[in-house]
């Protein structure tokens, strides 16, 4: 018996989301902005660095990829646009009509976004590090990809930025509003941990280490950062945050009409 041409399959849903991601200008704008921020700040840090300038105790990968926070905001905006953007344009109704089970649409969006952003983030971080090392040559920040922990930290930086983007994607799907999700990401993910970290409680200091931005920072360092979570624990915490961010809209999709 032949398979109907209109049958919904995971591969077809993934292909649909792939086309949707790459056929809108916002994808290219945010990805290019992320790369420019990371590379531009990396070049600036390398070009202005001097051995006696006071940054000799900073991890060389952290210093090279100092623009990660700016680049990460661009990736977070992309994640929000991938989900909340469809609600703002009304395209989500067509997506849910084409895939009545709904949840495959969310999983496909998350999978395509994760694969694309992880690839772009890793390549950009690698190029930025190598470019910064041209300027760091002959200083105490000179390093090689073969040095202990360097390549793992570059990969960790890309993984951290990607998972933060997935969290933003989940917020966009949950709130269904681009401005609201951006505000929630900046306020709840980036600003709130800084405020909580100022409270005079040891338990709060320990908890803040596992908040998304702090965990992502721990992944992007070649040397253990004082007061930061171990890389394995940080990665586990980030994965839990991303899973929770996706679980909320998944539950909502099961209970609401659209």
PDB file of C-alpha atoms in Angstrom:
ATOM      1  CA  UNK A   1       0.000   0.000   0.000  1.00  0.00           C
ATOM      2  CA  UNK A   2       1.471   3.366  -1.013  1.00  0.00           C
ATOM      3  CA  UNK A   3       2.064   6.109   1.518  1.00  0.00           C
ATOM      4  CA  UNK A   4      -0.185   9.168   0.998  1.00  0.00           C
ATOM      5  CA  UNK A   5       1.773  12.174  -0.265  1.00  0.00           C
ATOM      6  CA  UNK A   6       0.241  14.368   2.432  1.00  0.00           C
ATOM      7  CA  UNK A   7       1.212  12.176   5.371  1.00  0.00           C
ATOM      8  CA  UNK A   8       2.796  14.089   8.258  1.00  0.00           C
ATOM      9  CA  UNK A   9       6.194  12.715   9.232  1.00  0.00           C
ATOM     10  CA  UNK A  10       8.892  14.039  11.606  1.00  0.00           C
ATOM     11  CA  UNK A  11      11.228  14.574   8.637  1.00  0.00           C
ATOM     12  CA  UNK A  12       8.645  16.705   6.838  1.00  0.00           C
ATOM     13  CA  UNK A  13       7.927  18.789   9.921  1.00  0.00           C
ATOM     14  CA  UNK A  14      11.672  19.348  10.384  1.00  0.00           C
ATOM     15  CA  UNK A  15      12.047  20.313   6.732  1.00  0.00           C
ATOM     16  CA  UNK A  16       9.169  22.761   7.053  1.00  0.00           C
ATOM     17  CA  UNK A  17      10.735  24.431  10.082  1.00  0.00           C
ATOM     18  CA  UNK A  18      14.122  24.497   8.347  1.00  0.00           C
ATOM     19  CA  UNK A  19      12.642  26.440   5.437  1.00  0.00           C
ATOM     20  CA  UNK A  20      10.778  28.781   7.763  1.00  0.00           C
ATOM     21  CA  UNK A  21      13.952  29.543   9.700  1.00  0.00           C
ATOM     22  CA  UNK A  22      16.135  30.354   6.708  1.00  0.00           C
ATOM     23  CA  UNK A  23      13.622  32.204   4.548  1.00  0.00           C
ATOM     24  CA  UNK A  24      13.090  35.149   6.900  1.00  0.00           C
ATOM     25  CA  UNK A  25      15.493  38.079   7.099  1.00  0.00           C
ATOM     26  CA  UNK A  26      15.479  38.164  10.895  1.00  0.00           C
ATOM     27  CA  UNK A  27      17.426  34.884  10.979  1.00  0.00           C
ATOM     28  CA  UNK A  28      20.258  36.267   8.895  1.00  0.00           C
ATOM     29  CA  UNK A  29      20.239  39.625  10.678  1.00  0.00           C
ATOM     30  CA  UNK A  30      20.431  38.153  14.182  1.00  0.00           C
ATOM     31  CA  UNK A  31      23.028  35.509  13.291  1.00  0.00           C
ATOM     32  CA  UNK A  32      25.239  38.063  11.543  1.00  0.00           C
ATOM     33  CA  UNK A  33      24.803  40.501  14.444  1.00  0.00           C
ATOM     34  CA  UNK A  34      25.808  37.779  16.902  1.00  0.00           C
ATOM     35  CA  UNK A  35      28.931  36.947  14.879  1.00  0.00           C
ATOM     36  CA  UNK A  36      29.861  40.609  14.459  1.00  0.00           C
ATOM     37  CA  UNK A  37      29.485  41.328  18.184  1.00  0.00           C
ATOM     38  CA  UNK A  38      31.601  38.334  19.184  1.00  0.00           C
ATOM     39  CA  UNK A  39      34.303  38.850  16.577  1.00  0.00           C
ATOM     40  CA  UNK A  40      34.366  42.634  16.959  1.00  0.00           C
ATOM     41  CA  UNK A  41      34.757  42.567  20.729  1.00  0.00           C
ATOM     42  CA  UNK A  42      37.358  39.790  20.437  1.00  0.00           C
ATOM     43  CA  UNK A  43      39.445  41.880  18.059  1.00  0.00           C
ATOM     44  CA  UNK A  44      39.049  44.920  20.318  1.00  0.00           C
ATOM     45  CA  UNK A  45      40.184  42.978  23.380  1.00  0.00           C
ATOM     46  CA  UNK A  46      43.173  41.586  21.516  1.00  0.00           C
ATOM     47  CA  UNK A  47      44.183  44.863  19.893  1.00  0.00           C
ATOM     48  CA  UNK A  48      44.087  46.821  23.161  1.00  0.00           C
ATOM     49  CA  UNK A  49      45.624  44.183  25.423  1.00  0.00           C
ATOM     50  CA  UNK A  50      48.924  44.763  27.191  1.00  0.00           C
ATOM     51  CA  UNK A  51      50.587  42.350  29.600  1.00  0.00           C
ATOM     52  CA  UNK A  52      50.690  44.940  32.383  1.00  0.00           C
ATOM     53  CA  UNK A  53      47.164  46.184  31.772  1.00  0.00           C
ATOM     54  CA  UNK A  54      45.483  44.344  34.646  1.00  0.00           C
ATOM     55  CA  UNK A  55      43.760  41.553  32.713  1.00  0.00           C
ATOM     56  CA  UNK A  56      46.544  38.998  33.001  1.00  0.00           C
ATOM     57  CA  UNK A  57      44.514  36.939  35.472  1.00  0.00           C
ATOM     58  CA  UNK A  58      41.553  36.608  33.085  1.00  0.00           C
ATOM     59  CA  UNK A  59      41.127  33.284  31.314  1.00  0.00           C
ATOM     60  CA  UNK A  60      42.345  33.644  27.720  1.00  0.00           C
ATOM     61  CA  UNK A  61      39.192  32.071  26.240  1.00  0.00           C
ATOM     62  CA  UNK A  62      36.959  34.310  28.345  1.00  0.00           C
ATOM     63  CA  UNK A  63      38.973  37.358  27.286  1.00  0.00           C
ATOM     64  CA  UNK A  64      38.903  36.370  23.611  1.00  0.00           C
ATOM     65  CA  UNK A  65      35.163  35.691  23.659  1.00  0.00           C
ATOM     66  CA  UNK A  66      34.240  38.656  25.826  1.00  0.00           C
ATOM     67  CA  UNK A  67      31.516  39.620  23.358  1.00  0.00           C
ATOM     68  CA  UNK A  68      29.554  36.463  24.095  1.00  0.00           C
ATOM     69  CA  UNK A  69      26.943  38.291  26.142  1.00  0.00           C
ATOM     70  CA  UNK A  70      26.158  40.743  23.340  1.00  0.00           C
ATOM     71  CA  UNK A  71      26.148  37.938  20.791  1.00  0.00           C
ATOM     72  CA  UNK A  72      24.010  35.830  23.087  1.00  0.00           C
ATOM     73  CA  UNK A  73      21.341  38.536  23.240  1.00  0.00           C
ATOM     74  CA  UNK A  74      21.087  38.434  19.444  1.00  0.00           C
ATOM     75  CA  UNK A  75      20.693  34.647  19.533  1.00  0.00           C
ATOM     76  CA  UNK A  76      18.068  34.947  22.254  1.00  0.00           C
ATOM     77  CA  UNK A  77      16.119  37.399  20.107  1.00  0.00           C
ATOM     78  CA  UNK A  78      16.281  34.903  17.246  1.00  0.00           C
ATOM     79  CA  UNK A  79      14.949  32.147  19.497  1.00  0.00           C
ATOM     80  CA  UNK A  80      12.053  34.354  20.537  1.00  0.00           C
ATOM     81  CA  UNK A  81      11.271  35.298  16.938  1.00  0.00           C
ATOM     82  CA  UNK A  82      11.225  31.635  15.910  1.00  0.00           C
ATOM     83  CA  UNK A  83       8.267  30.977  18.209  1.00  0.00           C
ATOM     84  CA  UNK A  84       6.605  34.224  19.309  1.00  0.00           C
ATOM     85  CA  UNK A  85       7.138  35.690  15.852  1.00  0.00           C
ATOM     86  CA  UNK A  86       4.679  33.184  14.401  1.00  0.00           C
ATOM     87  CA  UNK A  87       2.032  34.237  16.899  1.00  0.00           C
ATOM     88  CA  UNK A  88       2.525  37.914  16.049  1.00  0.00           C
ATOM     89  CA  UNK A  89       2.065  37.262  12.316  1.00  0.00           C
ATOM     90  CA  UNK A  90      -0.695  34.681  12.715  1.00  0.00           C
ATOM     91  CA  UNK A  91       1.294  32.047  10.813  1.00  0.00           C
ATOM     92  CA  UNK A  92       1.026  29.749  13.822  1.00  0.00           C
ATOM     93  CA  UNK A  93      -2.548  28.908  12.823  1.00  0.00           C
ATOM     94  CA  UNK A  94      -1.367  27.512   9.509  1.00  0.00           C
ATOM     95  CA  UNK A  95       1.398  25.555  11.250  1.00  0.00           C
ATOM     96  CA  UNK A  96      -0.973  24.008  13.763  1.00  0.00           C
ATOM     97  CA  UNK A  97      -3.540  23.228  11.090  1.00  0.00           C
ATOM     98  CA  UNK A  98      -0.906  21.448   9.015  1.00  0.00           C
ATOM     99  CA  UNK A  99       0.324  19.524  12.087  1.00  0.00           C
ATOM    100  CA  UNK A 100      -2.748  18.906  14.264  1.00  0.00           C
ATOM    101  CA  UNK A 101      -0.756  17.144  16.991  1.00  0.00           C
ATOM    102  CA  UNK A 102       1.032  20.503  17.544  1.00  0.00           C
ATOM    103  CA  UNK A 103       3.878  19.309  19.741  1.00  0.00           C
ATOM    104  CA  UNK A 104       5.982  18.111  16.775  1.00  0.00           C
ATOM    105  CA  UNK A 105       6.017  21.729  15.578  1.00  0.00           C
ATOM    106  CA  UNK A 106       7.573  22.897  18.869  1.00  0.00           C
ATOM    107  CA  UNK A 107      10.106  20.054  18.941  1.00  0.00           C
ATOM    108  CA  UNK A 108      11.047  20.680  15.304  1.00  0.00           C
ATOM    109  CA  UNK A 109      11.535  24.398  15.935  1.00  0.00           C
ATOM    110  CA  UNK A 110      13.755  23.651  18.933  1.00  0.00           C
ATOM    111  CA  UNK A 111      15.774  21.026  17.050  1.00  0.00           C
ATOM    112  CA  UNK A 112      16.362  23.152  13.943  1.00  0.00           C
ATOM    113  CA  UNK A 113      17.197  26.207  16.022  1.00  0.00           C
ATOM    114  CA  UNK A 114      19.607  24.238  18.219  1.00  0.00           C
ATOM    115  CA  UNK A 115      21.462  22.697  15.279  1.00  0.00           C
ATOM    116  CA  UNK A 116      21.777  25.961  13.358  1.00  0.00           C
ATOM    117  CA  UNK A 117      22.785  28.141  16.316  1.00  0.00           C
ATOM    118  CA  UNK A 118      25.227  25.598  17.754  1.00  0.00           C
ATOM    119  CA  UNK A 119      27.030  25.345  14.416  1.00  0.00           C
ATOM    120  CA  UNK A 120      27.193  29.094  13.857  1.00  0.00           C
ATOM    121  CA  UNK A 121      28.187  29.781  17.479  1.00  0.00           C
ATOM    122  CA  UNK A 122      31.012  27.245  17.473  1.00  0.00           C
ATOM    123  CA  UNK A 123      32.460  28.409  14.157  1.00  0.00           C
ATOM    124  CA  UNK A 124      32.235  32.065  15.215  1.00  0.00           C
ATOM    125  CA  UNK A 125      33.827  31.359  18.620  1.00  0.00           C
ATOM    126  CA  UNK A 126      36.636  29.382  16.996  1.00  0.00           C
ATOM    127  CA  UNK A 127      37.362  32.106  14.436  1.00  0.00           C
ATOM    128  CA  UNK A 128      37.184  34.793  17.111  1.00  0.00           C
ATOM    129  CA  UNK A 129      39.611  32.964  19.390  1.00  0.00           C
ATOM    130  CA  UNK A 130      42.111  32.387  16.578  1.00  0.00           C
ATOM    131  CA  UNK A 131      41.813  36.022  15.472  1.00  0.00           C
ATOM    132  CA  UNK A 132      42.315  37.324  19.003  1.00  0.00           C
ATOM    133  CA  UNK A 133      45.384  35.124  19.360  1.00  0.00           C
ATOM    134  CA  UNK A 134      47.024  37.009  16.500  1.00  0.00           C
ATOM    135  CA  UNK A 135      47.014  40.059  18.756  1.00  0.00           C
ATOM    136  CA  UNK A 136      47.822  38.094  21.922  1.00  0.00           C
ATOM    137  CA  UNK A 137      50.976  36.632  20.354  1.00  0.00           C
ATOM    138  CA  UNK A 138      53.965  37.368  22.555  1.00  0.00           C
ATOM    139  CA  UNK A 139      51.853  38.262  25.596  1.00  0.00           C
ATOM    140  CA  UNK A 140      50.840  36.252  28.652  1.00  0.00           C
ATOM    141  CA  UNK A 141      47.474  35.550  26.969  1.00  0.00           C
ATOM    142  CA  UNK A 142      49.029  33.631  24.071  1.00  0.00           C
ATOM    143  CA  UNK A 143      47.488  30.162  23.772  1.00  0.00           C
ATOM    144  CA  UNK A 144      46.928  27.359  21.288  1.00  0.00           C
ATOM    145  CA  UNK A 145      43.966  25.146  20.481  1.00  0.00           C
ATOM    146  CA  UNK A 146      46.051  22.190  21.639  1.00  0.00           C
ATOM    147  CA  UNK A 147      46.502  23.631  25.144  1.00  0.00           C
ATOM    148  CA  UNK A 148      44.560  21.920  27.916  1.00  0.00           C
ATOM    149  CA  UNK A 149      40.955  23.021  28.126  1.00  0.00           C
ATOM    150  CA  UNK A 150      41.046  25.548  25.271  1.00  0.00           C
ATOM    151  CA  UNK A 151      38.998  23.715  22.668  1.00  0.00           C
ATOM    152  CA  UNK A 152      36.589  22.430  25.322  1.00  0.00           C
ATOM    153  CA  UNK A 153      36.022  25.994  26.545  1.00  0.00           C
ATOM    154  CA  UNK A 154      35.364  27.241  23.006  1.00  0.00           C
ATOM    155  CA  UNK A 155      32.862  24.429  22.485  1.00  0.00           C
ATOM    156  CA  UNK A 156      31.374  25.137  25.923  1.00  0.00           C
ATOM    157  CA  UNK A 157      30.908  28.774  24.991  1.00  0.00           C
ATOM    158  CA  UNK A 158      28.943  27.718  21.902  1.00  0.00           C
ATOM    159  CA  UNK A 159      26.854  25.207  23.859  1.00  0.00           C
ATOM    160  CA  UNK A 160      26.075  27.777  26.552  1.00  0.00           C
ATOM    161  CA  UNK A 161      24.989  30.399  24.007  1.00  0.00           C
ATOM    162  CA  UNK A 162      22.840  27.816  22.218  1.00  0.00           C
ATOM    163  CA  UNK A 163      21.058  26.629  25.354  1.00  0.00           C
ATOM    164  CA  UNK A 164      20.382  30.220  26.396  1.00  0.00           C
ATOM    165  CA  UNK A 165      18.809  30.661  22.973  1.00  0.00           C
ATOM    166  CA  UNK A 166      16.671  27.568  23.533  1.00  0.00           C
ATOM    167  CA  UNK A 167      15.490  29.040  26.828  1.00  0.00           C
ATOM    168  CA  UNK A 168      14.530  32.215  24.957  1.00  0.00           C
ATOM    169  CA  UNK A 169      12.747  30.116  22.339  1.00  0.00           C
ATOM    170  CA  UNK A 170      10.740  28.468  25.106  1.00  0.00           C
ATOM    171  CA  UNK A 171       9.870  31.837  26.621  1.00  0.00           C
ATOM    172  CA  UNK A 172       8.680  33.041  23.223  1.00  0.00           C
ATOM    173  CA  UNK A 173       6.470  29.993  22.811  1.00  0.00           C
ATOM    174  CA  UNK A 174       5.087  30.327  26.343  1.00  0.00           C
ATOM    175  CA  UNK A 175       4.373  34.071  26.318  1.00  0.00           C
ATOM    176  CA  UNK A 176       3.490  34.306  22.596  1.00  0.00           C
ATOM    177  CA  UNK A 177       4.669  37.910  22.526  1.00  0.00           C
ATOM    178  CA  UNK A 178       7.985  39.125  21.119  1.00  0.00           C
ATOM    179  CA  UNK A 179       8.316  42.194  23.396  1.00  0.00           C
ATOM    180  CA  UNK A 180       7.093  40.244  26.419  1.00  0.00           C
ATOM    181  CA  UNK A 181       9.505  37.372  25.857  1.00  0.00           C
ATOM    182  CA  UNK A 182      12.451  39.719  25.289  1.00  0.00           C
ATOM    183  CA  UNK A 183      11.603  41.543  28.509  1.00  0.00           C
ATOM    184  CA  UNK A 184      11.251  38.249  30.390  1.00  0.00           C
ATOM    185  CA  UNK A 185      14.585  36.999  29.080  1.00  0.00           C
ATOM    186  CA  UNK A 186      16.514  40.153  29.916  1.00  0.00           C
ATOM    187  CA  UNK A 187      14.815  40.655  33.265  1.00  0.00           C
ATOM    188  CA  UNK A 188      14.487  37.066  34.441  1.00  0.00           C
ATOM    189  CA  UNK A 189      17.492  35.369  32.879  1.00  0.00           C
ATOM    190  CA  UNK A 190      20.089  38.139  32.782  1.00  0.00           C
ATOM    191  CA  UNK A 191      19.219  40.732  35.434  1.00  0.00           C
ATOM    192  CA  UNK A 192      17.497  38.759  38.213  1.00  0.00           C
ATOM    193  CA  UNK A 193      20.512  36.519  39.024  1.00  0.00           C
ATOM    194  CA  UNK A 194      22.695  39.613  39.411  1.00  0.00           C
ATOM    195  CA  UNK A 195      20.243  41.062  41.906  1.00  0.00           C
ATOM    196  CA  UNK A 196      19.895  37.796  43.828  1.00  0.00           C
ATOM    197  CA  UNK A 197      23.693  37.452  43.921  1.00  0.00           C
ATOM    198  CA  UNK A 198      23.937  40.688  45.904  1.00  0.00           C
ATOM    199  CA  UNK A 199      21.848  39.289  48.753  1.00  0.00           C
ATOM    200  CA  UNK A 200      23.953  38.437  51.836  1.00  0.00           C
ATOM    201  CA  UNK A 201      23.094  34.733  51.940  1.00  0.00           C
ATOM    202  CA  UNK A 202      25.496  31.892  51.187  1.00  0.00           C
ATOM    203  CA  UNK A 203      22.685  29.666  49.963  1.00  0.00           C
ATOM    204  CA  UNK A 204      21.701  32.320  47.433  1.00  0.00           C
ATOM    205  CA  UNK A 205      25.288  32.572  46.176  1.00  0.00           C
ATOM    206  CA  UNK A 206      25.325  28.814  45.640  1.00  0.00           C
ATOM    207  CA  UNK A 207      21.966  28.813  43.854  1.00  0.00           C
ATOM    208  CA  UNK A 208      22.902  31.673  41.529  1.00  0.00           C
ATOM    209  CA  UNK A 209      25.835  29.636  40.184  1.00  0.00           C
ATOM    210  CA  UNK A 210      23.329  27.378  38.454  1.00  0.00           C
ATOM    211  CA  UNK A 211      21.215  30.109  36.901  1.00  0.00           C
ATOM    212  CA  UNK A 212      21.383  30.114  33.076  1.00  0.00           C
ATOM    213  CA  UNK A 213      23.817  32.948  32.370  1.00  0.00           C
ATOM    214  CA  UNK A 214      26.165  31.972  35.208  1.00  0.00           C
ATOM    215  CA  UNK A 215      26.137  28.308  34.156  1.00  0.00           C
ATOM    216  CA  UNK A 216      26.840  29.299  30.550  1.00  0.00           C
ATOM    217  CA  UNK A 217      29.798  31.382  31.714  1.00  0.00           C
ATOM    218  CA  UNK A 218      31.254  28.422  33.594  1.00  0.00           C
ATOM    219  CA  UNK A 219      31.162  26.348  30.397  1.00  0.00           C
ATOM    220  CA  UNK A 220      33.195  28.910  28.450  1.00  0.00           C
ATOM    221  CA  UNK A 221      36.284  29.022  30.658  1.00  0.00           C
ATOM    222  CA  UNK A 222      39.429  26.949  30.106  1.00  0.00           C
ATOM    223  CA  UNK A 223      40.416  27.287  33.775  1.00  0.00           C
ATOM    224  CA  UNK A 224      37.999  26.799  36.688  1.00  0.00           C
ATOM    225  CA  UNK A 225      36.397  30.121  37.554  1.00  0.00           C
ATOM    226  CA  UNK A 226      36.402  31.091  41.256  1.00  0.00           C
ATOM    227  CA  UNK A 227      32.948  30.611  42.730  1.00  0.00           C
ATOM    228  CA  UNK A 228      31.525  29.089  39.537  1.00  0.00           C
ATOM    229  CA  UNK A 229      29.881  25.715  39.108  1.00  0.00           C
ATOM    230  CA  UNK A 230      31.864  22.793  37.710  1.00  0.00           C
ATOM    231  CA  UNK A 231      31.427  22.458  33.914  1.00  0.00           C
ATOM    232  CA  UNK A 232      29.502  19.182  34.187  1.00  0.00           C
ATOM    233  CA  UNK A 233      27.105  20.553  36.794  1.00  0.00           C
ATOM    234  CA  UNK A 234      26.727  23.799  34.832  1.00  0.00           C
ATOM    235  CA  UNK A 235      25.841  21.897  31.650  1.00  0.00           C
ATOM    236  CA  UNK A 236      23.310  19.758  33.520  1.00  0.00           C
ATOM    237  CA  UNK A 237      21.712  22.864  35.050  1.00  0.00           C
ATOM    238  CA  UNK A 238      21.489  24.585  31.663  1.00  0.00           C
ATOM    239  CA  UNK A 239      19.859  21.528  30.115  1.00  0.00           C
ATOM    240  CA  UNK A 240      17.295  21.473  32.927  1.00  0.00           C
ATOM    241  CA  UNK A 241      16.530  25.171  32.419  1.00  0.00           C
ATOM    242  CA  UNK A 242      16.097  24.614  28.668  1.00  0.00           C
ATOM    243  CA  UNK A 243      13.873  21.578  29.249  1.00  0.00           C
ATOM    244  CA  UNK A 244      11.715  23.528  31.704  1.00  0.00           C
ATOM    245  CA  UNK A 245      11.447  26.451  29.267  1.00  0.00           C
ATOM    246  CA  UNK A 246      10.145  24.076  26.577  1.00  0.00           C
ATOM    247  CA  UNK A 247       7.896  22.103  28.926  1.00  0.00           C
ATOM    248  CA  UNK A 248       5.706  25.133  29.730  1.00  0.00           C
ATOM    249  CA  UNK A 249       4.668  25.883  26.118  1.00  0.00           C
ATOM    250  CA  UNK A 250       4.370  22.147  25.400  1.00  0.00           C
ATOM    251  CA  UNK A 251       1.791  21.849  28.185  1.00  0.00           C
ATOM    252  CA  UNK A 252       0.045  24.980  26.930  1.00  0.00           C
ATOM    253  CA  UNK A 253      -0.172  23.596  23.379  1.00  0.00           C
ATOM    254  CA  UNK A 254      -1.859  20.467  24.715  1.00  0.00           C
ATOM    255  CA  UNK A 255      -4.460  22.438  26.653  1.00  0.00           C
ATOM    256  CA  UNK A 256      -5.217  25.449  24.433  1.00  0.00           C
ATOM    257  CA  UNK A 257      -6.834  25.689  21.036  1.00  0.00           C
ATOM    258  CA  UNK A 258      -3.741  27.187  19.340  1.00  0.00           C
TER     259      UNK A 258
END
